[in-house]
Coordinates of C-alpha atoms in Angstrom, one line a residue:
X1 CA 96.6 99.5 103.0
X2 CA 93.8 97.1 102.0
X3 CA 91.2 94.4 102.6
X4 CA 91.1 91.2 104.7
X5 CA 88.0 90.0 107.0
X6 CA 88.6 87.9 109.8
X7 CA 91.9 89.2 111.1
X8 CA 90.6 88.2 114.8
X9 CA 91.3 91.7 116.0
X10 CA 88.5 93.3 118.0
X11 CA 87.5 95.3 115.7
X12 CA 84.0 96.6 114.8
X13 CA 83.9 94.7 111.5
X14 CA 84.1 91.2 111.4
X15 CA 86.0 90.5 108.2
X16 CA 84.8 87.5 106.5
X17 CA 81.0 87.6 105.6
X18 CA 80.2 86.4 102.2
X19 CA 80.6 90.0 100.6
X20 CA 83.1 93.0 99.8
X21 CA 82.2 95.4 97.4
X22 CA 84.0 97.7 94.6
X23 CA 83.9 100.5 92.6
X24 CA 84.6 103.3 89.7
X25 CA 83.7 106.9 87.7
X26 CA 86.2 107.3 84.4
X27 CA 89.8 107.0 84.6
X28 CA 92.0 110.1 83.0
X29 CA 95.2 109.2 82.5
X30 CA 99.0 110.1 83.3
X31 CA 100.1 113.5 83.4
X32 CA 100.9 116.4 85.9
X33 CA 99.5 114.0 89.3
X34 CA 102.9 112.9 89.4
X35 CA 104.2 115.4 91.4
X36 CA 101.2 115.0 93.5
X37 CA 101.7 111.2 94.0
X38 CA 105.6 111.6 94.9
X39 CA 104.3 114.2 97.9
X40 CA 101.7 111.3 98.9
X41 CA 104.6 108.7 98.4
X42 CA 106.4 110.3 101.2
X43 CA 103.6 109.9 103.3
X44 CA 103.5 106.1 102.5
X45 CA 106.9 105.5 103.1
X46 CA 106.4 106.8 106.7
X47 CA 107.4 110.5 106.5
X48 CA 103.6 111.5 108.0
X49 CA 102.5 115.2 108.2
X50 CA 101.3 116.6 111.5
X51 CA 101.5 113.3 113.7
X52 CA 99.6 111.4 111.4
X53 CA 99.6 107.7 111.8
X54 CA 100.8 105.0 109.6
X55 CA 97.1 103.0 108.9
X56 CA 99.0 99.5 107.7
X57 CA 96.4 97.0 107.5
X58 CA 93.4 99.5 108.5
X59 CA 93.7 101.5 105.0
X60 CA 92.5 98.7 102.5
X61 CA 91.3 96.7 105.0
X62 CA 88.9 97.6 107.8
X63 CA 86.9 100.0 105.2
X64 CA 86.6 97.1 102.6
X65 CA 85.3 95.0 105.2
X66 CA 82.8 97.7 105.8
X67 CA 81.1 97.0 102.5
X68 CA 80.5 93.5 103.2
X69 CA 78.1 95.0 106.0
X70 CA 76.4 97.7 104.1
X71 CA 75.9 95.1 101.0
X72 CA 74.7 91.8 102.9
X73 CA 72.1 94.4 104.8
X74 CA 73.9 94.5 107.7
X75 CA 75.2 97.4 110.0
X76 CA 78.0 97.4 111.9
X77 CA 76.1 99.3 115.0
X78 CA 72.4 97.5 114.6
X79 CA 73.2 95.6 118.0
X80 CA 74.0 97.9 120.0
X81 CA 74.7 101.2 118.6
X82 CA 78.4 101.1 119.2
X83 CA 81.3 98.8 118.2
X84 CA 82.7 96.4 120.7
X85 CA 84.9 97.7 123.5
X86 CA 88.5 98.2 121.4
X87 CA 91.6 96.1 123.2
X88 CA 94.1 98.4 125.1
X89 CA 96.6 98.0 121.8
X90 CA 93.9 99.6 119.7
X91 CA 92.5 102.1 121.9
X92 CA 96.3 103.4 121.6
X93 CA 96.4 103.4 118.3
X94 CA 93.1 105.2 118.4
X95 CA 94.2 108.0 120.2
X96 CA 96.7 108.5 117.7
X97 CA 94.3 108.2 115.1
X98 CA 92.1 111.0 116.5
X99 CA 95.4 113.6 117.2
X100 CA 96.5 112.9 113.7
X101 CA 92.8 113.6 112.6
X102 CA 93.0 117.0 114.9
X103 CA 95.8 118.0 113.3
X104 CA 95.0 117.4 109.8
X105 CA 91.9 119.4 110.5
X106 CA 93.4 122.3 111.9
X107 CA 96.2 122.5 108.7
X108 CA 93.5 122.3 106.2
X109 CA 90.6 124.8 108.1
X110 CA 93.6 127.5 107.7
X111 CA 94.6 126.3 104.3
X112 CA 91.3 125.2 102.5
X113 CA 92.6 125.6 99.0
X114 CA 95.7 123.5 100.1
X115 CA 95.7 119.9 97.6
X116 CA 98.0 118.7 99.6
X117 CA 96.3 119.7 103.1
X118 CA 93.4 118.5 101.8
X119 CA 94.4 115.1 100.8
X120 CA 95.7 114.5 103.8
X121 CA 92.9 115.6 105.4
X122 CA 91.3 113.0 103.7
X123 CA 93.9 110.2 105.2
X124 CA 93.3 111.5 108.4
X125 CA 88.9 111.3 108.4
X126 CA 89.6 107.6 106.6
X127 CA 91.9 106.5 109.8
X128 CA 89.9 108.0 112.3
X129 CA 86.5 106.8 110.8
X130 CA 87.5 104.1 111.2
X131 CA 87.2 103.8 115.1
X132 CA 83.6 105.7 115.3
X133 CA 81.2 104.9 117.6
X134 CA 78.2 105.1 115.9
X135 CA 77.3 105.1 112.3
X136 CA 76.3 108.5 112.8
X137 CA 79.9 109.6 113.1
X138 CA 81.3 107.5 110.7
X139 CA 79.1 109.2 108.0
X140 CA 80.1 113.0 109.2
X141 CA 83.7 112.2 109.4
X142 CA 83.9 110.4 106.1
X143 CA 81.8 113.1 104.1
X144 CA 84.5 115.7 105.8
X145 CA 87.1 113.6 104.1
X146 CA 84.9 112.8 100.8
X147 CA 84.3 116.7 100.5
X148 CA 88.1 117.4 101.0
X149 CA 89.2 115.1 98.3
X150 CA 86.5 116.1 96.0
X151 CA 88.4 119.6 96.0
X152 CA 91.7 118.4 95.5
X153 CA 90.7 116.3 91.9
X154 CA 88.8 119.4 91.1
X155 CA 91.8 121.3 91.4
X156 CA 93.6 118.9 89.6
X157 CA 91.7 115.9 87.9
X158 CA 95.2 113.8 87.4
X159 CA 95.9 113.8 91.6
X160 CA 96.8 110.3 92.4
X161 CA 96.0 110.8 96.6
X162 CA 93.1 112.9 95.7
X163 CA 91.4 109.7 93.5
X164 CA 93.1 107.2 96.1
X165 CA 91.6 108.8 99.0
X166 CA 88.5 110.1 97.9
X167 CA 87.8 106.4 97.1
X168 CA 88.8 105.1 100.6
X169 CA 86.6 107.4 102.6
X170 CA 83.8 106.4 100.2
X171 CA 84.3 103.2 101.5
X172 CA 84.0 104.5 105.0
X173 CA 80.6 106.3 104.1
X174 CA 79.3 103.3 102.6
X175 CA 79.6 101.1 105.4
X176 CA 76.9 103.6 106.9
X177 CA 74.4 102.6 103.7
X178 CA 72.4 99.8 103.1
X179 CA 71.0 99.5 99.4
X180 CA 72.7 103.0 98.8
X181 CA 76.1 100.8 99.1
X182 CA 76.0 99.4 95.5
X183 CA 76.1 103.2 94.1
X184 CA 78.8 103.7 96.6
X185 CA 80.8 100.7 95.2
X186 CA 81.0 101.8 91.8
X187 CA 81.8 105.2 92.9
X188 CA 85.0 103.2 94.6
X189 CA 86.2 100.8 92.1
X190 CA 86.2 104.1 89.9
X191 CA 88.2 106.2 91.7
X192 CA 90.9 103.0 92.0
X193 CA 91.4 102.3 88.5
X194 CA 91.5 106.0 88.2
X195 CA 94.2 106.1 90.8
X196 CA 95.9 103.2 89.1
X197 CA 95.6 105.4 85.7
X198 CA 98.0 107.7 87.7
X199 CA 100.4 105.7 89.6
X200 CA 100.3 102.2 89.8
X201 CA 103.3 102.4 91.8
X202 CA 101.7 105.0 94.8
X203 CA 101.3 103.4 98.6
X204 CA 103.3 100.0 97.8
X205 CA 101.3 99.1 94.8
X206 CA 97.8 100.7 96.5
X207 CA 95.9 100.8 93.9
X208 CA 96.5 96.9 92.1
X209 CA 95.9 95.7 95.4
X210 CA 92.3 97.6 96.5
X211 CA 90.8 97.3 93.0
X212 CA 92.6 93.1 93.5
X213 CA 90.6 92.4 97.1
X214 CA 87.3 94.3 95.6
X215 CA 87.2 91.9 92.8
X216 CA 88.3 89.0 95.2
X217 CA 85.7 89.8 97.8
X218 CA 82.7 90.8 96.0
X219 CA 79.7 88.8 94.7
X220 CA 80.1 88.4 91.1
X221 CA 77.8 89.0 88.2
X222 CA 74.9 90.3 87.8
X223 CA 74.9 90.8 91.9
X224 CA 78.2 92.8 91.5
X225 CA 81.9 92.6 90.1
X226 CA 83.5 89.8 92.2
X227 CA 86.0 88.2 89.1
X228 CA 88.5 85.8 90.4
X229 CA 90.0 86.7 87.2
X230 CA 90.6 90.0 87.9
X231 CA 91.4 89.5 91.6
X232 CA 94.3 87.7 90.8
X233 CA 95.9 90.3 88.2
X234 CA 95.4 92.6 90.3
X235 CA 96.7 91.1 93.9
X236 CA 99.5 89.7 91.6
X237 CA 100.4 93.2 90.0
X238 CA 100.4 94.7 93.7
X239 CA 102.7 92.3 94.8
X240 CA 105.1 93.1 91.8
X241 CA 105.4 96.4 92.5
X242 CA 105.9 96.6 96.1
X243 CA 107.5 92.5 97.0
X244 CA 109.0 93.2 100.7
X245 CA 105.3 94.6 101.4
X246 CA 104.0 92.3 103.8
X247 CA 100.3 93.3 102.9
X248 CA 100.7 92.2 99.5
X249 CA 102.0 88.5 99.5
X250 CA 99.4 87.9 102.4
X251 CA 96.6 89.2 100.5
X252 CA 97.5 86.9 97.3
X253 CA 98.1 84.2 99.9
X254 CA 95.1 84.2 101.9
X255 CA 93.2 84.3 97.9
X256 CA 95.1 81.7 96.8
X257 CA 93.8 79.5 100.1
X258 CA 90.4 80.9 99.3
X259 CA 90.4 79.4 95.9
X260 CA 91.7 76.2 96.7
X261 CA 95.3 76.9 94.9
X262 CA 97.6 75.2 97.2
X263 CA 100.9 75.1 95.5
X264 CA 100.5 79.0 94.5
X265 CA 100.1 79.6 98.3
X266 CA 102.8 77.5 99.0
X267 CA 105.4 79.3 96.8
X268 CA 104.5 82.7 97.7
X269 CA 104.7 82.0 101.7
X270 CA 107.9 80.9 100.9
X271 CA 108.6 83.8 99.4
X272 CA 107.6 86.4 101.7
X273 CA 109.3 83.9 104.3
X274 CA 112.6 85.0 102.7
X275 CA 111.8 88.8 102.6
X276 CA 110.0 88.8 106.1
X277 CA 113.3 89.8 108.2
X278 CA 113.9 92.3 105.7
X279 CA 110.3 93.6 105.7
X280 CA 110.9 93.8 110.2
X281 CA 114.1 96.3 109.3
X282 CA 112.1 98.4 106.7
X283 CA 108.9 99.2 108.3
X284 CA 109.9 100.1 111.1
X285 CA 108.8 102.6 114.1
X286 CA 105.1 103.2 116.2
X287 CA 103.4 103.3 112.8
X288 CA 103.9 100.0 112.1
X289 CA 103.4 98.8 115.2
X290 CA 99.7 97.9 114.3
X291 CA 100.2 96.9 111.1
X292 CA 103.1 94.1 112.2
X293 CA 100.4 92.9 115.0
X294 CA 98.1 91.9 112.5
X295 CA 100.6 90.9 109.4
X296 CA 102.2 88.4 112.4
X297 CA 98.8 87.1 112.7
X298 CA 98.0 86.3 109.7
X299 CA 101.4 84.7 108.4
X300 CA 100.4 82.4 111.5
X301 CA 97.2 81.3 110.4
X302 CA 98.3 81.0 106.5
X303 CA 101.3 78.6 107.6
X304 CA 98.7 76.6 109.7
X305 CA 96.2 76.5 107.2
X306 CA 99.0 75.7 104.4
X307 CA 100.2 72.6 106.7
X308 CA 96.8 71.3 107.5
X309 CA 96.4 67.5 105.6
X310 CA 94.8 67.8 102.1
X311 CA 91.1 67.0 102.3
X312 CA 90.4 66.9 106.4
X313 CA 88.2 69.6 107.5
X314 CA 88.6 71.3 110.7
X315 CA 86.2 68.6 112.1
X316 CA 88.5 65.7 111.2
X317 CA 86.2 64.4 108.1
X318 CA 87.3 64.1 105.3

């Protein structure tokens, strides 16, 4: 799970405006989330409750991309109310999105006081959110998981998915803002470092790498807290913890193009180059299916973008 605009999927959000936007409330620290965050580990790995899908490249992703929207003024469904028409692969993995939703819902409206019904809830509104069609829709399905999530860290202040989750369907809800985006930023980057307080460890080095692509993506001071600085660590830190995670070399690769650093880019393609065969026989299954789509993609346009001469623009000038 995490961000990247432009991934040329027909998506609702085009990813690569000038913005992405962060977030954070006070971190506690370490304590009894951990048996929480090795429940929500096993959903990570694959092991999914009830149907529920594997989000791959939708969980930090899409819903960071939604910020850029909300925070340049922009909304997603100003045109024409609705997203564009999804491609047949999508609409699939819609459909799934929406069962796993259903039956999320259905566990945790006969087990309200369930943490670990409701954080999963929350997974399920995040994922399915994430293929509304209207902004309308968005908002009610996100505040569904928001509220859900809200109860589990109530319960127990030190949950790792409560935190993680709560902070990825804010994200959702503040795709449907406009000026009331920067409040829901902070509110985000919070409830990441919060999460990464926790369990720096939980969904592949999650939390490193949303709180990394917020920082990457986002305007910097006094606008916001874009820090290239921080980026970095933190892209560098998910990577660490989670190597033969696709997600995380091509997030720190794609930054390091972004920032000009060639020979970083360079070194960590060829190491996820290494790891990528191994990566095929890990994540394996339907889950994935989406998440090795768009993963392929991008490893494509890094290489070409890595082999491109030094200095010549896409026009041929130097």
């Amino acid at each position: 799970m995490s961000i990247y605009w432009d991934n040329g999927a027909s998506r609702i959000i085009p990813m690569r405006l000038a913005w992405a936007s962060p977030t954070r409330p006070s971190p506690p620290r370490r304590g009894q989330g951990r048996n929480n965050a090795s429940s929500c580990h096993n959903y990570a790995d694959g092991n999914d409750l009830d149907g529920s899908i594997r989000r791959g490249w939708l969980r930090s992703r899409a819903i960071f991309a939604a910020l850029i929207f909300a925070l340049s003024g922009l909304n997603a469904f100003a045109e024409t109310g609705a997203p564009a028409a999804p491609t047949t692969g999508q609409a699939d993995f819609a459909k799934r999105a929406e069962k796993a939703y259903q039956a999320a819902k259905t566990r945790f409206d006969a087990q309200t006081n369930n943490a670990d019904a409701a954080w999963r809830f929350g997974v399920a509104c995040y994922d399915w959110a994430d293929f509304a069609t209207s902004s309308r829709q968005r908002e009610e399905i996100a505040q569904r998981g928001i509220a859900a999530c809200q109860m589990v860290v109530r319960q127990d202040p030190k949950s790792t998915p409560g935190h993680y989750y709560l902070g990825m369907n804010l994200a959702q809800l503040a795709q449907t803002k406009m000026l009331g985006a920067l409040k829901i930023v902070d509110q985000m980057e919070g409830e990441f470092t919060v999460a990464l307080g926790l369990d720096a460890s939980f969904d592949f080095g999650g939390p490193d790498r949303n709180l990394g692509l917020l920082y990457r993506d986002a305007p910097g001071w006094p606008m916001s807290i874009g820090s290239r600085s921080k980026a970095r660590q933190h892209l560098q830190q998910a990577l660490k913890f989670a190597p033969d995670y696709p997600e995380n070399a091509l997030n720190l690769i794609e930054a390091e193009l972004k920032w000009g650093d060639r020979t970083g880019a360079v070194g960590d393609l060829k190491a996820l180059d290494e790891l990528w065969a191994k990566a095929r026989e890990k994540f394996i299954g339907e889950e994935w299916a989406s998440s090795w789509a768009d993963w392929d993609k991008r490893r494509e346009t890094v290489k070409k973008k890595i082999s491109e001469p030094v200095g010549i623009r896409p026009n041929g000038r130097q």
